[in-house]
Structure formats: structure tokens, C-alpha cells
């Protein structure tokens, strides 16, 4: 299951999850983030329609963060959140359930079949926080949560914070805490690795040439939009890297650390504070003590293999 704020790289992730033969995409939940919720839902339905996956239920979730004022990232993703391509809309409507109930039902059904589902949040964590606090029993149906968000060392939304966590810091703090409470494995595909898997203009154009109006054509156009917007020769597959990390876990090097989310701080609100200290002397004298959370923080990524995985899936070679 994916939780998205479609967005250009969410679309890249959705296409990979929808088309890769090794994945069983059960449901997609939407949250306001890169663009307002209604636009995110429309974009998500359009991407799945392009991939021929109208069978995958899509739920509309939280329209705004738990406490923070909503912001967006249309300066990155275009006014429509999808590169202003004017990509055709899907004729389909979203599921009637709220995204949190769609996620709940999907996970309960999995647990009832003694299955466990991987949850891949690629957006502000509002839906996931509401899910875990409202229906903690769903933990029985979760294999792991592998989320795109946070960073050990850098920021993008601010000098200190990554966009998804900055957009709803309280939600991120709740998810990290709830995973510790509920014994859910949590992997963080953060900014430290996010930008490395990048597709060149030439590779993107080849996707467009492969099938103009199909999934490869959409993916190629989205990367080319990034290249134009940033005046760059390549564009990151971004969120799609978190899906790659589920398909090929060995491509992401992680280490478990205690993590807290800064909720105060003028310049640091929304920062994921990754505690890498290993000397008991410091820890013994820290009035805060170490957080009781443990997050598998992504430190290095095999960018080449993830780009290859994404390109081959889009070209239908897998
Ligand atoms: O900081 C990167 C994240 O913010 C990605 O998920 C991107 O889609 C935006 O939501
Ligand atoms: Ca996203």
C-alpha cells in the first residue's frame, strides 16, 4: 500500500508499484501535501488509469495536517502537482471510504488471511498517524512501514527539515512513537538518499519515445519537467526510491538509530533528530536521555540499480 501526495515523484512511485510484477498493490491513500487533497486524488487516479490499474482502490484522506498550517510544493511539482502536463484524467471516482478506513480494512483483511502488508508512505504522515492511533490492531497486518521522509543530515523545505515531516511534524512524531509502541518495523528513506537515484534527460526522452501516452511516456515527461524546472541534466525518481527499497532491500544501506521529531524550534521545527551517539558518557549526561524509538535510517543507496529497476519496469522489461 502507498500513501501519496501525488506529485511528480509520487507518480513515479505509483507507476513502479502498479507495474512491477513482484508487487501486489492493494490500495493507495491520498493526503494533502505537494498539492491540495482534491488535486492529489485526481492525479493519483489518473496515474493508476494510465498504468491500467483501475482495480486498485484509492482513498481520499486528510485534507490538512494535524496541527500545522498547510503548505504545498507546487513550486516544485507544478500548479497541478503533475508537471502541468494536462495529463488525461481518470473516469473513475475514489473509494467511498475515508483513506484511513480504506487502509484499516485492507490491513485487517490481510491479518485475517495471516498475511502482512508493507505500507509505503510517500507524503506527510497525517493518514498514517490517524490510522495507527485510531486502529492500533492493524499492526497485525503490517510487515513494515518504509516511508520517504526526514533526513539524518539535511533539509529541503527548510535548512533543517524535509518536506513531508515539515508539513506535519506532529504526525511524523506520532508515527515514530506508535511504531515503537506497536512493534512495527520502520525504515526511513530520507533526503540523505532521496536525490541520488536520478534519470538523465536522454533516458527520460527514451521513455517518452517508448510509448507516448502510456506509463513510460508519462514517467519520461515528468522527469523532463523536473530537468526543465531545475535547469538540470537529470531528475530524481524521488519517492520511487522508497518503493525500490521494498523490491530490493539490499540496495539501501540502513542503520538503526533513536529518532525524535523537533516540534518546537524556530529554525528546526520538523527536523528528524537522528541520534547517532555511541558513547555512554554523553548519553549518561544528556538530560533528555535517548529516545525509546528505533528507526532503520537510510544512509546509502545503490542509485544505479534503483534507476535501472525503475526504467526496466516502466519499459515493461520485467
Ligand atoms: O521531500 C521530498 C518529499 O516531499 C517527496 O515525497 C515529494 O513528493 C514531496 O512530497
Ligand atoms: Ca510525495
mmCIF file with all atom_site columns, C-alpha atoms and ligand atoms in Angstrom, residues 3-7 9-10 34 77 122-124 148 163-164 194 239, ligand 2:
data_model
loop_
_atom_site.group_PDB
_atom_site.id
_atom_site.type_symbol
_atom_site.label_atom_id
_atom_site.label_alt_id
_atom_site.label_comp_id
_atom_site.label_asym_id
_atom_site.label_entity_id
_atom_site.label_seq_id
_atom_site.pdbx_PDB_ins_code
_atom_site.Cartn_x
_atom_site.Cartn_y
_atom_site.Cartn_z
_atom_site.occupancy
_atom_site.B_iso_or_equiv
_atom_site.pdbx_formal_charge
_atom_site.auth_seq_id
_atom_site.auth_comp_id
_atom_site.auth_asym_id
_atom_site.auth_atom_id
_atom_site.pdbx_PDB_model_num
ATOM   1  C  CA  . UNK A 1 3   ? 0.191  6.763  0.877  1.00 0.00 ? 3   UNK A CA  1
ATOM   2  C  CA  . UNK A 1 4   ? 0.782  9.622  -1.539 1.00 0.00 ? 4   UNK A CA  1
ATOM   3  C  CA  . UNK A 1 5   ? 0.542  13.344 -2.200 1.00 0.00 ? 5   UNK A CA  1
ATOM   4  C  CA  . UNK A 1 6   ? 0.857  12.947 -5.994 1.00 0.00 ? 6   UNK A CA  1
ATOM   5  C  CA  . UNK A 1 7   ? 3.287  14.966 -7.021 1.00 0.00 ? 7   UNK A CA  1
ATOM   6  C  CA  . UNK A 1 9   ? 7.837  11.659 -7.791 1.00 0.00 ? 9   UNK A CA  1
ATOM   7  C  CA  . UNK A 1 10  ? 4.795  10.109 -6.132 1.00 0.00 ? 10  UNK A CA  1
ATOM   8  C  CA  . UNK A 1 34  ? 2.522  18.652 -2.708 1.00 0.00 ? 34  UNK A CA  1
ATOM   9  C  CA  . UNK A 1 77  ? 5.672  19.931 -8.899 1.00 0.00 ? 77  UNK A CA  1
ATOM   10 C  CA  . UNK A 1 122 ? 5.475  8.976  0.463  1.00 0.00 ? 122 UNK A CA  1
ATOM   11 C  CA  . UNK A 1 123 ? 3.846  12.117 1.832  1.00 0.00 ? 123 UNK A CA  1
ATOM   12 C  CA  . UNK A 1 124 ? 3.031  13.944 5.063  1.00 0.00 ? 124 UNK A CA  1
ATOM   13 C  CA  . UNK A 1 148 ? 10.002 8.624  2.402  1.00 0.00 ? 148 UNK A CA  1
ATOM   14 C  CA  . UNK A 1 163 ? 9.106  18.497 3.337  1.00 0.00 ? 163 UNK A CA  1
ATOM   15 C  CA  . UNK A 1 164 ? 6.930  15.513 4.349  1.00 0.00 ? 164 UNK A CA  1
ATOM   16 C  CA  . UNK A 1 194 ? 16.414 10.597 -1.876 1.00 0.00 ? 194 UNK A CA  1
ATOM   17 C  CA  . UNK A 1 239 ? 9.616  8.672  -3.803 1.00 0.00 ? 239 UNK A CA  1
HETATM 18 CA CA1 . LIG B 2 .   ? 5.483  12.706 -2.016 1.00 0.00 ? 2   LIG B CA1 1
#
